Amino acid sequence: MDRLRIALVGCGNVGRAFVRMLEGRRDLIRGTYGADPVITSVVTGHGGVVREDGIDAAALRAEDLDPAIDALSVIDAGAYDVLVELTPTNIRSGQPATDHIRHALSRGRHVVTANKGPVAWFYRELRDLAAEKGVAFLHESAVLSGAPVFNLSRETLIGCRVTAVRGIVNTTTNFVLSQMRDGASLDEALEEGRRQGFVEADPSLDLDGWDAAAKLCVLMNVLMDARITPPDIRRTGIRGVTAEDLAAARRSGGQVRLVCRGRFDEDGTPVGVVEPVVVEPGDVAHITEGTMSFVTLTTDLMGDISIIEHAHEPEIDHPAYGVFCDVLRILRSYR
C-alpha cells in the first residue's frame, strides 16, 4: 500500500483536530484510496520532530520537540508528499506561511493550508507555481471554516464564471451584533464568545473588519481572479455600531450585519467592500444569526448560489474538516 507522507507545520487546535480526523478515518482512506497517510514531520513554534516511520502526533508532548528543528529546515529537506501548513494567520503580510508554501511547491510537493494570509496576498503566484510543478495548492478552510466554497466552484459549477461574491464571513462580528441587538454590551458579547470558545483574546482584527477583508480577498482572488489584497478593500468595522442603530434597524424589520461584497466595476477594476449594513427580510443575510455565516456566488450561468454554515458547534471542528477534505482530494486526483 502506498504511503502518503505528511509534514504538519503548525499543530494548534486545527492541527490536533485534523490529526484526530485522519486517525478516525484511516480505514476509510485505505479502503477507498489504497493509501496509508503517515505524518512524518511535525513542527511547532517550539521545535519539531521528524520520523520517517511515522509520528503519533496525537500523543506528541512538548519534551518530544527538538528546538533546533524549524519549519523551513523540514520543508526544504524533509521527506514528505504533502505539506499541511497550519501556522497562525498574518493578515498584514501573509508571512511566514507564504514562504513555507512557496518553498514546498518549489520542491514539487502538494500543499494544503487553512491560512488565509497567503491566499489573500499571493494567490496567483502560488497557484501558478503549483501548476508549473504539477502539484496541488488547496485551501478550502481559508473561508467559511471548511464549508465547500472552492470545491463547489471548482467541481460543481463547471463552466460558470463567478461575477460577484457577497457574504457574512466573520463569526465574531456576527455573534457580537446579534448579542448587542438582544441587549448585551460589546464587552459582554465578546466575553460570551470567549466562553463559547470562538472569540480571540484580542478580537481587534475581527471588530475592525480585517479578517473579513482578508477572506473577501481570498474569495475574489480564487473565484474571480481579481488580484486584490487586504489594503485594497474598503473596510469599516463594527466598533461604530450603536445600540440605537441596532434598535432602529429592528423596528423597521431589518438587521445590522457586517457584510462583504466583491465585484468588478465598469473598467474591470476589482472592488471589495466590508461594512455594516442594514439587511431586510428575505435577504439570506437577515437569517444569518449569531455564529452562522454564508457566501453567495453570483454566476453567469446559474445565477446566485449560496452556502450557509450553521451555528458554531464546539464538538465539530469545521476548519479541520476542510483540511482533511483537501488531503482526500490530493489522494483522489494526484495519486
Tab-separated table of C-alpha atoms in Angstrom:
chain	number	residue	atom	x	y	z
A	1	MET	CA	0.000	0.000	0.000
A	2	ASP	CA	1.276	3.465	-0.890
A	3	ARG	CA	2.184	5.820	1.924
A	4	LEU	CA	1.115	9.459	1.839
A	5	ARG	CA	3.766	11.245	3.878
A	6	ILE	CA	2.514	14.405	5.582
A	7	ALA	CA	4.588	17.233	7.050
A	8	LEU	CA	2.456	19.102	9.581
A	9	VAL	CA	3.679	22.657	10.188
A	10	GLY	CA	1.609	24.242	12.931
A	11	CYS	CA	-0.140	21.969	15.415
A	12	GLY	CA	-2.624	24.104	17.318
A	13	ASN	CA	-6.333	23.423	17.676
A	14	VAL	CA	-6.920	22.857	13.947
A	15	GLY	CA	-3.821	20.711	13.587
A	16	ARG	CA	-4.739	18.475	16.504
A	17	ALA	CA	-8.323	18.128	15.253
A	18	PHE	CA	-7.013	17.253	11.789
A	19	VAL	CA	-4.811	14.540	13.298
A	20	ARG	CA	-7.811	13.068	15.151
A	21	MET	CA	-9.891	13.156	11.968
A	22	LEU	CA	-7.131	11.491	9.967
A	23	GLU	CA	-6.795	8.709	12.522
A	24	GLY	CA	-10.558	8.236	12.773
A	25	ARG	CA	-10.909	7.795	9.005
A	26	ARG	CA	-7.721	5.822	8.354
A	27	ASP	CA	-9.570	2.620	7.377
A	28	LEU	CA	-11.800	4.603	5.001
A	29	ILE	CA	-8.753	6.174	3.344
A	30	ARG	CA	-7.018	2.827	2.968
A	31	GLY	CA	-10.103	1.155	1.544
A	32	THR	CA	-11.113	3.966	-0.808
A	33	TYR	CA	-7.750	5.281	-1.998
A	34	GLY	CA	-5.344	2.409	-1.312
A	35	ALA	CA	-3.074	4.738	0.614
A	36	ASP	CA	-1.878	4.964	4.190
A	37	PRO	CA	-1.479	8.564	5.435
A	38	VAL	CA	1.551	8.897	7.706
A	39	ILE	CA	2.665	12.059	9.497
A	40	THR	CA	6.450	12.055	9.181
A	41	SER	CA	7.168	15.587	10.470
A	42	VAL	CA	5.581	17.917	12.997
A	43	VAL	CA	6.850	21.460	13.542
A	44	THR	CA	5.516	23.967	16.051
A	45	GLY	CA	6.759	27.301	17.333
A	46	HIS	CA	8.727	25.384	19.980
A	47	GLY	CA	10.577	22.965	17.703
A	48	GLY	CA	9.882	19.853	15.720
A	49	VAL	CA	10.192	16.126	15.354
A	50	VAL	CA	10.941	14.067	12.223
A	51	ARG	CA	10.455	10.312	11.970
A	52	GLU	CA	10.371	8.548	8.635
A	53	ASP	CA	8.408	5.625	10.097
A	54	GLY	CA	5.658	7.957	11.308
A	55	ILE	CA	4.705	10.062	14.314
A	56	ASP	CA	1.814	9.599	16.707
A	57	ALA	CA	1.042	13.308	16.553
A	58	ALA	CA	-1.937	12.978	18.910
A	59	ALA	CA	0.407	11.809	21.687
A	60	LEU	CA	3.172	14.344	20.974
A	61	ARG	CA	4.460	16.195	24.050
A	62	ALA	CA	6.451	19.403	24.357
A	63	GLU	CA	9.523	17.443	25.509
A	64	ASP	CA	9.444	15.426	22.257
A	65	LEU	CA	10.191	18.556	20.206
A	66	ASP	CA	13.734	19.404	19.165
A	67	PRO	CA	14.139	23.209	19.287
A	68	ALA	CA	16.802	23.008	16.557
A	69	ILE	CA	14.202	21.797	14.029
A	70	ASP	CA	12.342	24.643	12.351
A	71	ALA	CA	9.744	24.848	9.603
A	72	LEU	CA	11.969	25.703	6.646
A	73	SER	CA	14.547	23.054	7.504
A	74	VAL	CA	11.817	20.413	7.309
A	75	ILE	CA	10.104	21.945	4.271
A	76	ASP	CA	13.356	22.283	2.313
A	77	ALA	CA	14.935	18.937	3.199
A	78	GLY	CA	12.317	16.670	4.762
A	79	ALA	CA	10.761	13.559	3.234
A	80	TYR	CA	7.075	14.278	2.663
A	81	ASP	CA	4.468	14.312	-0.103
A	82	VAL	CA	2.061	16.894	1.341
A	83	LEU	CA	2.759	19.963	3.426
A	84	VAL	CA	-0.161	20.754	5.726
A	85	GLU	CA	0.508	24.385	6.667
A	86	LEU	CA	-1.446	25.489	9.737
A	87	THR	CA	0.631	28.272	11.274
A	88	PRO	CA	-1.175	31.341	12.674
A	89	THR	CA	-2.551	33.764	10.104
A	90	ASN	CA	-0.775	37.046	9.475
A	91	ILE	CA	-3.309	39.229	7.681
A	92	ARG	CA	-0.837	42.103	7.379
A	93	SER	CA	1.684	40.247	5.191
A	94	GLY	CA	0.792	36.575	4.737
A	95	GLN	CA	4.135	35.560	6.245
A	96	PRO	CA	5.772	33.271	7.248
A	97	ALA	CA	3.151	30.907	5.827
A	98	THR	CA	3.696	32.170	2.272
A	99	ASP	CA	7.389	31.258	2.386
A	100	HIS	CA	6.536	27.841	3.795
A	101	ILE	CA	4.111	27.221	0.928
A	102	ARG	CA	6.394	28.698	-1.712
A	103	HIS	CA	9.331	26.512	-0.660
A	104	ALA	CA	7.231	23.335	-0.599
A	105	LEU	CA	5.687	23.995	-4.006
A	106	SER	CA	9.143	24.755	-5.441
A	107	ARG	CA	10.189	21.248	-4.339
A	108	GLY	CA	7.208	19.754	-6.161
A	109	ARG	CA	5.244	18.970	-3.012
A	110	HIS	CA	1.481	19.309	-2.592
A	111	VAL	CA	0.281	21.943	-0.132
A	112	VAL	CA	-2.883	22.169	1.960
A	113	THR	CA	-3.449	25.191	4.180
A	114	ALA	CA	-6.156	26.745	6.337
A	115	ASN	CA	-4.208	30.010	6.343
A	116	LYS	CA	-5.989	32.863	4.588
A	117	GLY	CA	-2.954	35.175	4.558
A	118	PRO	CA	-1.028	33.624	1.627
A	119	VAL	CA	-4.193	33.317	-0.468
A	120	ALA	CA	-5.189	36.917	0.228
A	121	TRP	CA	-1.752	38.282	-0.666
A	122	PHE	CA	-0.059	35.871	-3.105
A	123	TYR	CA	-2.700	33.571	-4.587
A	124	ARG	CA	-1.839	33.966	-8.270
A	125	GLU	CA	1.887	33.388	-7.700
A	126	LEU	CA	1.299	30.289	-5.580
A	127	ARG	CA	-1.388	28.914	-7.893
A	128	ASP	CA	0.867	29.308	-10.917
A	129	LEU	CA	3.858	27.777	-9.138
A	130	ALA	CA	1.750	24.747	-8.188
A	131	ALA	CA	0.596	24.372	-11.792
A	132	GLU	CA	4.175	24.635	-13.063
A	133	LYS	CA	5.278	21.873	-10.692
A	134	GLY	CA	2.219	19.705	-11.308
A	135	VAL	CA	1.094	19.654	-7.693
A	136	ALA	CA	-1.920	20.806	-5.697
A	137	PHE	CA	-2.316	24.029	-3.744
A	138	LEU	CA	-5.552	23.689	-1.756
A	139	HIS	CA	-7.091	25.998	0.836
A	140	GLU	CA	-10.742	25.103	1.455
A	141	SER	CA	-10.583	26.165	5.106
A	142	ALA	CA	-9.390	29.714	4.356
A	143	VAL	CA	-13.014	30.953	4.208
A	144	LEU	CA	-16.205	29.658	5.856
A	145	SER	CA	-14.251	27.209	8.055
A	146	GLY	CA	-14.106	24.379	5.561
A	147	ALA	CA	-17.606	24.548	4.068
A	148	PRO	CA	-17.070	23.728	0.368
A	149	VAL	CA	-16.989	27.150	-1.276
A	150	PHE	CA	-13.990	26.495	-3.523
A	151	ASN	CA	-14.848	22.863	-4.185
A	152	LEU	CA	-18.342	23.973	-5.199
A	153	SER	CA	-16.921	26.341	-7.785
A	154	ARG	CA	-14.160	24.007	-8.958
A	155	GLU	CA	-16.033	20.707	-9.008
A	156	THR	CA	-19.717	21.538	-9.476
A	157	LEU	CA	-20.132	24.938	-11.135
A	158	ILE	CA	-18.060	23.795	-14.090
A	159	GLY	CA	-18.160	26.310	-16.917
A	160	CYS	CA	-19.700	29.050	-14.787
A	161	ARG	CA	-17.992	32.380	-14.346
A	162	VAL	CA	-18.281	33.952	-10.903
A	163	THR	CA	-19.053	37.630	-11.433
A	164	ALA	CA	-19.588	38.735	-7.824
A	165	VAL	CA	-19.403	37.452	-4.257
A	166	ARG	CA	-21.258	38.514	-1.120
A	167	GLY	CA	-21.374	37.153	2.373
A	168	ILE	CA	-21.023	37.230	6.112
A	169	VAL	CA	-17.686	35.551	6.760
A	170	ASN	CA	-16.655	36.654	10.255
A	171	THR	CA	-18.298	34.717	13.062
A	172	THR	CA	-17.180	37.019	15.862
A	173	THR	CA	-18.759	40.186	14.488
A	174	ASN	CA	-21.956	38.422	13.507
A	175	PHE	CA	-22.281	36.971	17.003
A	176	VAL	CA	-21.489	40.323	18.645
A	177	LEU	CA	-24.083	42.174	16.566
A	178	SER	CA	-26.725	39.554	17.374
A	179	GLN	CA	-25.920	39.730	21.093
A	180	MET	CA	-25.938	43.549	21.139
A	181	ARG	CA	-29.267	43.614	19.340
A	182	ASP	CA	-30.642	41.495	22.188
A	183	GLY	CA	-29.331	43.891	24.826
A	184	ALA	CA	-25.739	42.893	25.581
A	185	SER	CA	-22.891	45.396	25.563
A	186	LEU	CA	-19.916	44.929	23.248
A	187	ASP	CA	-17.750	43.695	26.125
A	188	GLU	CA	-20.461	41.306	27.348
A	189	ALA	CA	-20.904	39.878	23.852
A	190	LEU	CA	-17.157	39.343	23.451
A	191	GLU	CA	-16.898	37.666	26.836
A	192	GLU	CA	-19.719	35.280	25.975
A	193	GLY	CA	-17.999	34.454	22.685
A	194	ARG	CA	-14.777	33.716	24.539
A	195	ARG	CA	-16.695	31.470	26.938
A	196	GLN	CA	-18.057	29.540	23.947
A	197	GLY	CA	-14.541	29.206	22.550
A	198	PHE	CA	-14.533	31.075	19.250
A	199	VAL	CA	-13.583	34.669	20.139
A	200	GLU	CA	-9.871	35.503	20.270
A	201	ALA	CA	-8.271	37.079	23.332
A	202	ASP	CA	-7.660	40.144	21.135
A	203	PRO	CA	-10.581	40.440	18.681
A	204	SER	CA	-9.338	43.651	17.015
A	205	LEU	CA	-8.842	42.087	13.568
A	206	ASP	CA	-12.447	40.884	13.703
A	207	LEU	CA	-14.024	44.053	15.082
A	208	ASP	CA	-12.115	46.316	12.688
A	209	GLY	CA	-13.044	44.247	9.635
A	210	TRP	CA	-9.565	42.986	8.747
A	211	ASP	CA	-10.461	39.296	8.990
A	212	ALA	CA	-13.491	39.783	6.738
A	213	ALA	CA	-11.393	41.857	4.313
A	214	ALA	CA	-8.770	39.111	4.035
A	215	LYS	CA	-11.441	36.470	3.456
A	216	LEU	CA	-13.070	38.654	0.817
A	217	CYS	CA	-9.682	38.877	-0.928
A	218	VAL	CA	-9.445	35.084	-0.869
A	219	LEU	CA	-12.897	34.734	-2.422
A	220	MET	CA	-12.209	37.331	-5.100
A	221	ASN	CA	-8.720	36.071	-5.931
A	222	VAL	CA	-9.629	32.406	-6.171
A	223	LEU	CA	-13.113	32.642	-7.690
A	224	MET	CA	-12.789	35.826	-9.781
A	225	ASP	CA	-9.003	36.073	-10.430
A	226	ALA	CA	-9.192	39.588	-9.007
A	227	ARG	CA	-5.569	40.169	-7.901
A	228	ILE	CA	-6.650	42.141	-4.846
A	229	THR	CA	-5.028	42.412	-1.405
A	230	PRO	CA	-6.424	43.380	2.021
A	231	PRO	CA	-5.399	47.080	1.896
A	232	ASP	CA	-7.391	47.410	-1.353
A	233	ILE	CA	-10.655	46.576	0.428
A	234	ARG	CA	-12.881	49.461	1.509
A	235	ARG	CA	-13.222	48.432	5.129
A	236	THR	CA	-15.399	49.593	8.004
A	237	GLY	CA	-15.626	47.517	11.176
A	238	ILE	CA	-18.411	47.355	13.745
A	239	ARG	CA	-16.970	49.488	16.561
A	240	GLY	CA	-19.135	52.407	15.455
A	241	VAL	CA	-22.392	50.419	15.534
A	242	THR	CA	-24.523	51.536	18.486
A	243	ALA	CA	-27.429	50.038	20.356
A	244	GLU	CA	-29.565	52.766	18.809
A	245	ASP	CA	-28.526	51.659	15.291
A	246	LEU	CA	-29.485	48.083	16.066
A	247	ALA	CA	-32.813	49.086	17.614
A	248	ALA	CA	-33.706	51.319	14.660
A	249	ALA	CA	-32.974	48.529	12.198
A	250	ARG	CA	-35.054	46.092	14.217
A	251	ARG	CA	-38.054	48.447	14.376
A	252	SER	CA	-38.125	48.505	10.579
A	253	GLY	CA	-37.797	44.709	10.379
A	254	GLY	CA	-34.129	44.802	9.450
A	255	GLN	CA	-30.882	43.559	10.999
A	256	VAL	CA	-27.406	45.102	11.093
A	257	ARG	CA	-24.774	42.761	9.673
A	258	LEU	CA	-21.109	43.096	8.687
A	259	VAL	CA	-21.394	42.218	5.001
A	260	CYS	CA	-18.614	41.812	2.458
A	261	ARG	CA	-19.151	42.369	-1.274
A	262	GLY	CA	-16.834	41.866	-4.229
A	263	ARG	CA	-17.329	42.697	-7.893
A	264	PHE	CA	-15.666	44.319	-10.904
A	265	ASP	CA	-16.556	47.875	-11.869
A	266	GLU	CA	-17.176	49.041	-15.445
A	267	ASP	CA	-13.482	49.264	-16.379
A	268	GLY	CA	-12.639	45.847	-14.913
A	269	THR	CA	-11.177	47.097	-11.626
A	270	PRO	CA	-11.899	44.769	-8.693
A	271	VAL	CA	-13.921	46.435	-5.945
A	272	GLY	CA	-14.196	44.924	-2.481
A	273	VAL	CA	-16.199	46.386	0.404
A	274	VAL	CA	-16.619	45.282	4.023
A	275	GLU	CA	-19.077	47.342	6.072
A	276	PRO	CA	-22.004	47.114	8.494
A	277	VAL	CA	-25.289	47.454	6.626
A	278	VAL	CA	-28.998	47.044	7.357
A	279	VAL	CA	-30.328	43.915	5.662
A	280	GLU	CA	-34.024	43.384	5.064
A	281	PRO	CA	-36.274	40.309	5.490
A	282	GLY	CA	-35.888	37.953	2.555
A	283	ASP	CA	-32.143	38.540	2.353
A	284	VAL	CA	-30.099	35.471	3.313
A	285	ALA	CA	-28.012	37.831	5.461
A	286	HIS	CA	-31.117	38.584	7.528
A	287	ILE	CA	-31.443	34.988	8.750
A	288	THR	CA	-27.693	34.544	9.322
A	289	GLU	CA	-27.825	34.771	13.112
A	290	GLY	CA	-25.137	34.519	15.760
A	291	THR	CA	-22.297	32.223	14.702
A	292	MET	CA	-23.804	31.422	11.320
A	293	SER	CA	-22.072	32.606	8.132
A	294	PHE	CA	-22.725	32.441	4.409
A	295	VAL	CA	-21.299	33.143	0.978
A	296	THR	CA	-23.324	33.851	-2.164
A	297	LEU	CA	-21.663	33.387	-5.535
A	298	THR	CA	-23.208	35.257	-8.444
A	299	THR	CA	-22.585	33.320	-11.645
A	300	ASP	CA	-23.337	33.915	-15.303
A	301	LEU	CA	-24.985	30.529	-15.962
A	302	MET	CA	-26.598	29.629	-12.618
A	303	GLY	CA	-27.412	32.991	-11.059
A	304	ASP	CA	-26.942	33.203	-7.295
A	305	ILE	CA	-25.780	30.147	-5.354
A	306	SER	CA	-25.489	30.407	-1.559
A	307	ILE	CA	-23.698	28.265	1.003
A	308	ILE	CA	-24.798	28.689	4.622
A	309	GLU	CA	-22.714	27.441	7.517
A	310	HIS	CA	-24.935	26.952	10.519
A	311	ALA	CA	-24.225	27.808	14.135
A	312	HIS	CA	-20.880	27.073	15.743
A	313	GLU	CA	-20.819	23.596	17.292
A	314	PRO	CA	-17.907	23.137	19.715
A	315	GLU	CA	-17.754	19.383	19.158
A	316	ILE	CA	-17.230	19.798	15.397
A	317	ASP	CA	-14.029	21.303	14.016
A	318	HIS	CA	-15.028	22.644	10.620
A	319	PRO	CA	-11.585	24.024	9.606
A	320	ALA	CA	-10.006	20.635	10.315
A	321	TYR	CA	-12.562	19.002	8.041
A	322	GLY	CA	-11.663	21.402	5.231
A	323	VAL	CA	-8.008	20.397	5.603
A	324	PHE	CA	-8.919	16.707	5.742
A	325	CYS	CA	-11.098	17.073	2.638
A	326	ASP	CA	-8.250	18.727	0.731
A	327	VAL	CA	-5.919	15.849	1.620
A	328	LEU	CA	-8.516	13.419	0.252
A	329	ARG	CA	-8.716	15.466	-2.943
A	330	ILE	CA	-4.981	15.029	-3.400
A	331	LEU	CA	-5.349	11.270	-2.970
A	332	ARG	CA	-8.207	11.221	-5.463
A	333	SER	CA	-6.746	13.480	-8.125
A	334	TYR	CA	-2.957	13.298	-7.886
A	335	ARG	CA	-2.111	9.755	-6.824
